Tab-separated table of C-alpha atoms in Angstrom:
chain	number	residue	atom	x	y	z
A	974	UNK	CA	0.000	0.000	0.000
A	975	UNK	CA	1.140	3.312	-1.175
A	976	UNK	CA	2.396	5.371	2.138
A	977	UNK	CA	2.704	2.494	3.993
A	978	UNK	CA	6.324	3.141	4.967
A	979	UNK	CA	6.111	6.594	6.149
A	980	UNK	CA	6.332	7.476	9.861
A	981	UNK	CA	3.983	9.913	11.649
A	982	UNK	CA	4.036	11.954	14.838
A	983	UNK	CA	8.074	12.003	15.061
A	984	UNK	CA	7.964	15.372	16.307
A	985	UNK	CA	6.012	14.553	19.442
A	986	UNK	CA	8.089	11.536	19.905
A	987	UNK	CA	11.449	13.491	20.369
A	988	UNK	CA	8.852	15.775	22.404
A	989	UNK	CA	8.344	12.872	24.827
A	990	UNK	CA	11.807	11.690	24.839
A	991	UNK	CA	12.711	15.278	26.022
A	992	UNK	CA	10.796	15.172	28.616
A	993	UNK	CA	12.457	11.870	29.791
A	994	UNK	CA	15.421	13.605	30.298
A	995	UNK	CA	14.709	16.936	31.426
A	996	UNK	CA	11.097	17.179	32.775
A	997	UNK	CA	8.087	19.030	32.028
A	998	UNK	CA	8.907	22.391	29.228
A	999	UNK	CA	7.285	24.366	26.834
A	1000	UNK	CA	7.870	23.310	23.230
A	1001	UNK	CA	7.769	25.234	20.122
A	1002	UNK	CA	8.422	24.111	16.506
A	1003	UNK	CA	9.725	25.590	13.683
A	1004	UNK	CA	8.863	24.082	10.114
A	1005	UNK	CA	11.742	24.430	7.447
A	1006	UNK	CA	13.779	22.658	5.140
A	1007	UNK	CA	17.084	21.693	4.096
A	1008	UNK	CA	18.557	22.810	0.460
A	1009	UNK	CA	17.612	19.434	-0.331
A	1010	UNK	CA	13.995	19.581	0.658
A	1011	UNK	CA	14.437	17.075	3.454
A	1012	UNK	CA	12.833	18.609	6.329
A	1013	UNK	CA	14.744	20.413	9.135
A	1014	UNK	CA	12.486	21.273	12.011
A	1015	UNK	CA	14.136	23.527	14.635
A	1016	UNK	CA	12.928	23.249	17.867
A	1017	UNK	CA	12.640	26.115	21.214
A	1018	UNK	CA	12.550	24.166	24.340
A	1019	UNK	CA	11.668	26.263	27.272
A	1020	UNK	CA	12.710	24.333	30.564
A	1021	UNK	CA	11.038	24.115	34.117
A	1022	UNK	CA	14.767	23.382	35.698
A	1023	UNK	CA	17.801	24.658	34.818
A	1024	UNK	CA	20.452	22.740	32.219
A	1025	UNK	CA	24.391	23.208	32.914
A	1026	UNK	CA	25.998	24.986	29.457
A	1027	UNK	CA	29.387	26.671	28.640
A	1028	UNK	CA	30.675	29.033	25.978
A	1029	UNK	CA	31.916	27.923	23.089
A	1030	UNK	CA	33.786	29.743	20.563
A	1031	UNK	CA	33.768	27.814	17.055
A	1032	UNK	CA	35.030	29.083	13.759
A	1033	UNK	CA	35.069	32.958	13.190
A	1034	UNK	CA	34.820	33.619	16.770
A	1035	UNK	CA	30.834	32.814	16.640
A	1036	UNK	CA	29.970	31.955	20.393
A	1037	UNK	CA	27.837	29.207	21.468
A	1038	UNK	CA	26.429	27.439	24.715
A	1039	UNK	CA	27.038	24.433	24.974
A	1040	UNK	CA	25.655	21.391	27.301
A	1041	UNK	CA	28.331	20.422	29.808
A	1042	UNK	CA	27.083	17.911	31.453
A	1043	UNK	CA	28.240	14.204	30.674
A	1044	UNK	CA	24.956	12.821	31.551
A	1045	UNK	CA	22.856	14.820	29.446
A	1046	UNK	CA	25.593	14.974	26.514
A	1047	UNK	CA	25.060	10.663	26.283
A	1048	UNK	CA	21.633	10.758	26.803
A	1049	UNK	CA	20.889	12.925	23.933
A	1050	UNK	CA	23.192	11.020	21.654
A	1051	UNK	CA	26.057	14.044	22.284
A	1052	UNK	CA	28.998	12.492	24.440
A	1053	UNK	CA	32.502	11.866	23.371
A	1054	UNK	CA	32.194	8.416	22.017
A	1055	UNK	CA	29.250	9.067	19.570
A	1056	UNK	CA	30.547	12.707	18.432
A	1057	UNK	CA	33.432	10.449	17.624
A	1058	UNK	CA	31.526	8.017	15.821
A	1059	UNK	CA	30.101	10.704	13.992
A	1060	UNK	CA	33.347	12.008	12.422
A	1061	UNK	CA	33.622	8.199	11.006
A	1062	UNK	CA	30.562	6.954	10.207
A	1063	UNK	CA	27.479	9.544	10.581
A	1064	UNK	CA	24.616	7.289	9.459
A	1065	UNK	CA	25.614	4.982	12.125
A	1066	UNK	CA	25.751	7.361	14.560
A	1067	UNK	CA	22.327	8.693	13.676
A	1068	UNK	CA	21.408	4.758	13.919
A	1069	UNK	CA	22.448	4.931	17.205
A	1070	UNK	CA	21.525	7.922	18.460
A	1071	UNK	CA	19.343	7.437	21.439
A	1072	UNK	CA	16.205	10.093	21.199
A	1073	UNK	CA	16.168	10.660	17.209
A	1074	UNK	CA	17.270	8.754	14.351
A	1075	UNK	CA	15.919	10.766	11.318
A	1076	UNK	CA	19.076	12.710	10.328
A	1077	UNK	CA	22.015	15.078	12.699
A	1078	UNK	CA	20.480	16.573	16.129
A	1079	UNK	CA	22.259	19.611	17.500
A	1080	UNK	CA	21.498	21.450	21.071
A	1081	UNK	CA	22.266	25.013	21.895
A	1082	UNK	CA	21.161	27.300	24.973
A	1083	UNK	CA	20.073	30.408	24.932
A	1084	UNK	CA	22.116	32.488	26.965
A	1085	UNK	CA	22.334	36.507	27.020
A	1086	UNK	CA	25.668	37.807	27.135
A	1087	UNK	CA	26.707	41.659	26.903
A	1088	UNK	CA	28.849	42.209	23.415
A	1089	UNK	CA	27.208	39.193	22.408
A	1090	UNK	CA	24.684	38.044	19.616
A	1091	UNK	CA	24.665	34.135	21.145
A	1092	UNK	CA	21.340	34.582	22.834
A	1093	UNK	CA	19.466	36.307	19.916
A	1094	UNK	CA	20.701	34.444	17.243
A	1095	UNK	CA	20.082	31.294	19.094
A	1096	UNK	CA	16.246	32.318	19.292
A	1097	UNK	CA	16.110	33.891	15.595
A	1098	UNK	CA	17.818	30.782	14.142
A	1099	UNK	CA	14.855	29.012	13.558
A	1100	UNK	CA	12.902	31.057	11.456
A	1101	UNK	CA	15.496	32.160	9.323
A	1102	UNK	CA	14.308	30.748	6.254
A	1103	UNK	CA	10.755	31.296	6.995
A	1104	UNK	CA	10.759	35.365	7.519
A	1105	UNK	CA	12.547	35.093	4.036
A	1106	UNK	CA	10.351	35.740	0.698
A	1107	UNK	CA	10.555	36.607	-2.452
A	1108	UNK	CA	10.438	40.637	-3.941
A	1109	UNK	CA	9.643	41.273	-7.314
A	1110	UNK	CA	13.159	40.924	-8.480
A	1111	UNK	CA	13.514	37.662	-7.133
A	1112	UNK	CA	10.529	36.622	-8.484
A	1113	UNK	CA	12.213	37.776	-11.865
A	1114	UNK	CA	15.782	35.922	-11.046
A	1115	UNK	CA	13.511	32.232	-11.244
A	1116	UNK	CA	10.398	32.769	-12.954
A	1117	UNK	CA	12.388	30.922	-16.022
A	1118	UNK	CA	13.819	27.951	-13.868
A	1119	UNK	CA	11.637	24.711	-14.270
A	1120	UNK	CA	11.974	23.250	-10.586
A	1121	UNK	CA	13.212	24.549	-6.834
A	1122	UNK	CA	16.344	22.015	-7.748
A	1123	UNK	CA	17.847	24.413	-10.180
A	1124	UNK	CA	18.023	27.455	-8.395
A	1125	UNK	CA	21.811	27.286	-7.786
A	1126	UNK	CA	21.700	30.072	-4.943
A	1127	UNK	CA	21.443	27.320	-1.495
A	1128	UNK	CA	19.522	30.013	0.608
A	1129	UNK	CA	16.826	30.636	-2.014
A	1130	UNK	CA	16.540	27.520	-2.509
A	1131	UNK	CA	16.214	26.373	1.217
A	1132	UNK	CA	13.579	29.197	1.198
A	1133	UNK	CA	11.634	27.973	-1.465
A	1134	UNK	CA	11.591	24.107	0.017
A	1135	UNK	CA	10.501	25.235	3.186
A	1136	UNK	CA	7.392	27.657	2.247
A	1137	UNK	CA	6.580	24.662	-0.276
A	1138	UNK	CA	6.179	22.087	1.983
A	1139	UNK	CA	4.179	23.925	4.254
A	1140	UNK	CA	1.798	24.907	1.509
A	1141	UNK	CA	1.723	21.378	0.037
A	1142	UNK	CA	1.180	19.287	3.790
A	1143	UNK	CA	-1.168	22.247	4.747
A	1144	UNK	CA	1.128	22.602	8.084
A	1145	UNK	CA	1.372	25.459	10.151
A	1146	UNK	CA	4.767	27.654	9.900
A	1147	UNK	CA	5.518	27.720	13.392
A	1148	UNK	CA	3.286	25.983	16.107
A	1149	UNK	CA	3.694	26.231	19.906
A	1150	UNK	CA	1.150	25.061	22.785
A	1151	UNK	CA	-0.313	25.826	26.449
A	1152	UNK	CA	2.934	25.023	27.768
A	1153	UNK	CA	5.110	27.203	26.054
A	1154	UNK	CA	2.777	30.085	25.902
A	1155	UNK	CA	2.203	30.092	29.411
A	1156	UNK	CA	5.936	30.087	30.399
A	1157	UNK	CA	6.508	33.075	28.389
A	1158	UNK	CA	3.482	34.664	29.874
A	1159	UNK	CA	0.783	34.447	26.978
A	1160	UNK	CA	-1.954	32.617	28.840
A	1161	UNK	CA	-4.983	35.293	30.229
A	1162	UNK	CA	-5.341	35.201	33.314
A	1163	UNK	CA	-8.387	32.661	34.848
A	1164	UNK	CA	-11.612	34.863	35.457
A	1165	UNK	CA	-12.745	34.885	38.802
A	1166	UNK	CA	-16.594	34.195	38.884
A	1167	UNK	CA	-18.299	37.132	40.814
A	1168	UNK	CA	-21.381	36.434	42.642
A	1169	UNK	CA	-24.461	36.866	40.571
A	1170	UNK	CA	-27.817	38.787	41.472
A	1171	UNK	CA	-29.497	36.386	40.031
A	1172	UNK	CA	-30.953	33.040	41.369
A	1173	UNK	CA	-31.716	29.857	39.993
A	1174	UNK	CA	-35.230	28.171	41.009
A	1175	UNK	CA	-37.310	25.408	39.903
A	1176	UNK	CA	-40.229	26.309	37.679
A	1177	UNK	CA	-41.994	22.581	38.229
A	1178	UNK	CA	-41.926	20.789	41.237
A	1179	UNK	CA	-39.904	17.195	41.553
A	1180	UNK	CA	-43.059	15.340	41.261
A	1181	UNK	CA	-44.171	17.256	37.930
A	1182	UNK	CA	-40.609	16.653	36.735
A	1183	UNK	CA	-41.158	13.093	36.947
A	1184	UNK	CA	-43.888	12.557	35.543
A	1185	UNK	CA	-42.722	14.178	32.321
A	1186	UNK	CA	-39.637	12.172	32.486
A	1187	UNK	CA	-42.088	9.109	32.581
A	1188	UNK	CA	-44.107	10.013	29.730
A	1189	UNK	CA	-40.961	10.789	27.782
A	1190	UNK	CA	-39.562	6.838	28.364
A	1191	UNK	CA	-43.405	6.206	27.492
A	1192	UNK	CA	-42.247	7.788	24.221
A	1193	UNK	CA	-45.932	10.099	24.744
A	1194	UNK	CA	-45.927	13.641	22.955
A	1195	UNK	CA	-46.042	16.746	23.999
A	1196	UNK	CA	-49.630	16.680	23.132
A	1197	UNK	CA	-50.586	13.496	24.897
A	1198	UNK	CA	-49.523	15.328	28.338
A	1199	UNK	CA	-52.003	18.037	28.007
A	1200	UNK	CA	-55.489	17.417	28.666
């Protein structure tokens, strides 16, 4: 059967296996693509308990934060033996890695830090593809191209993979729920009920009541209860 093979709810999967390892959070998810069209969701993770990270510095000077902690570095497929593994043989480490197996996994916190961009690009990551669009002179630049494949330029092409499969699988851009919105204060606040003037009474007595309720079972109309 056609479809048969494909795998559903991954997303909230991963979702659960977060929550294995560091408790209850607020999740949101950002729908893009890769260059190739594969898909390459990005993921915000808001935490109830704090998560050990240090700065990084990797090429360029670009800062990072980093998880620290050996126990959460192996449990989310990042300690030294599978980053090694990686540098040999990626598929099997993506085999093998223990809370997602559908292609690399990477972890960064978000962490403000004066003379720093870590913290905002960290959170504007994400949707870096999806604020993009095309103007009227990139319009013209591909209206002559026959697919997304041949646009040579990688970020246009990313661009155009990601807005396409959203539009094709009818998905939402960017979806978060109760959990995330209320840790970043988005929720209303519950109503308190005030007292009403008013006051409910019976209009028929208990008796009356049931002897409509009989006739009802009785399956008697409306008409047979009125003499």
């Amino acid at each position: 059967m056609a479809g048969l093979d494909y795998r559903y709810n991954l997303l909230n999967k991963l979702n659960a296996n977060i929550s294995k390892i560091f408790g209850k959070h607020g999740t949101l998810i950002s729908k893009e693509a890769q260059s190739s069209g594969y898909p390459a969701p990005h993921l915000i993770f808001l935490l109830d308990e704090p998560v050990m990270v240090e700065r990084h510095a990797g090429k360029g000077g670009k800062v990072s934060w980093r998880f620290c902690d050996p126990r959460v570095l192996n449990r989310v497929g990042k300690g030294p033996r599978m980053r090694k593994l990686s540098r040999t043989d990626h598929r099997k480490a993506i085999d093998m890695n223990p809370i997602w197996k559908h292609g690399f996994i990477d972890f960064e916190g978000i962490v403000s830090e004066e003379g720093s961009r870590s913290g905002t690009d960290a959170v504007t990551y994400p949707f870096k593809y999806l604020v993009k669009c095309l103007t009227q002179d990139g319009f013209a630049s591909i209206k002559d191209i026959p697919d997304i494949n041949s646009v040579k330029d990688k970020g246009m092409r990313t661009m155009l993979f990601t807005h396409m499969g959203n539009k094709c699988f009818r998905t939402r851009d960017v979806s978060f729920g109760k959990g995330f919105k209320d840790r970043i204060g988005l929720l209303p606040e519950l109503k308190t009920e005030e007292a009403s003037p008013w006051k409910r009474v019976k209009t028929i007595s208990e008796l009356e009541y049931g002897l409509i309720q009989a006739c009802i079972n009785l399956g008697l109309s409306h008409d047979n209860l009125i003499p």
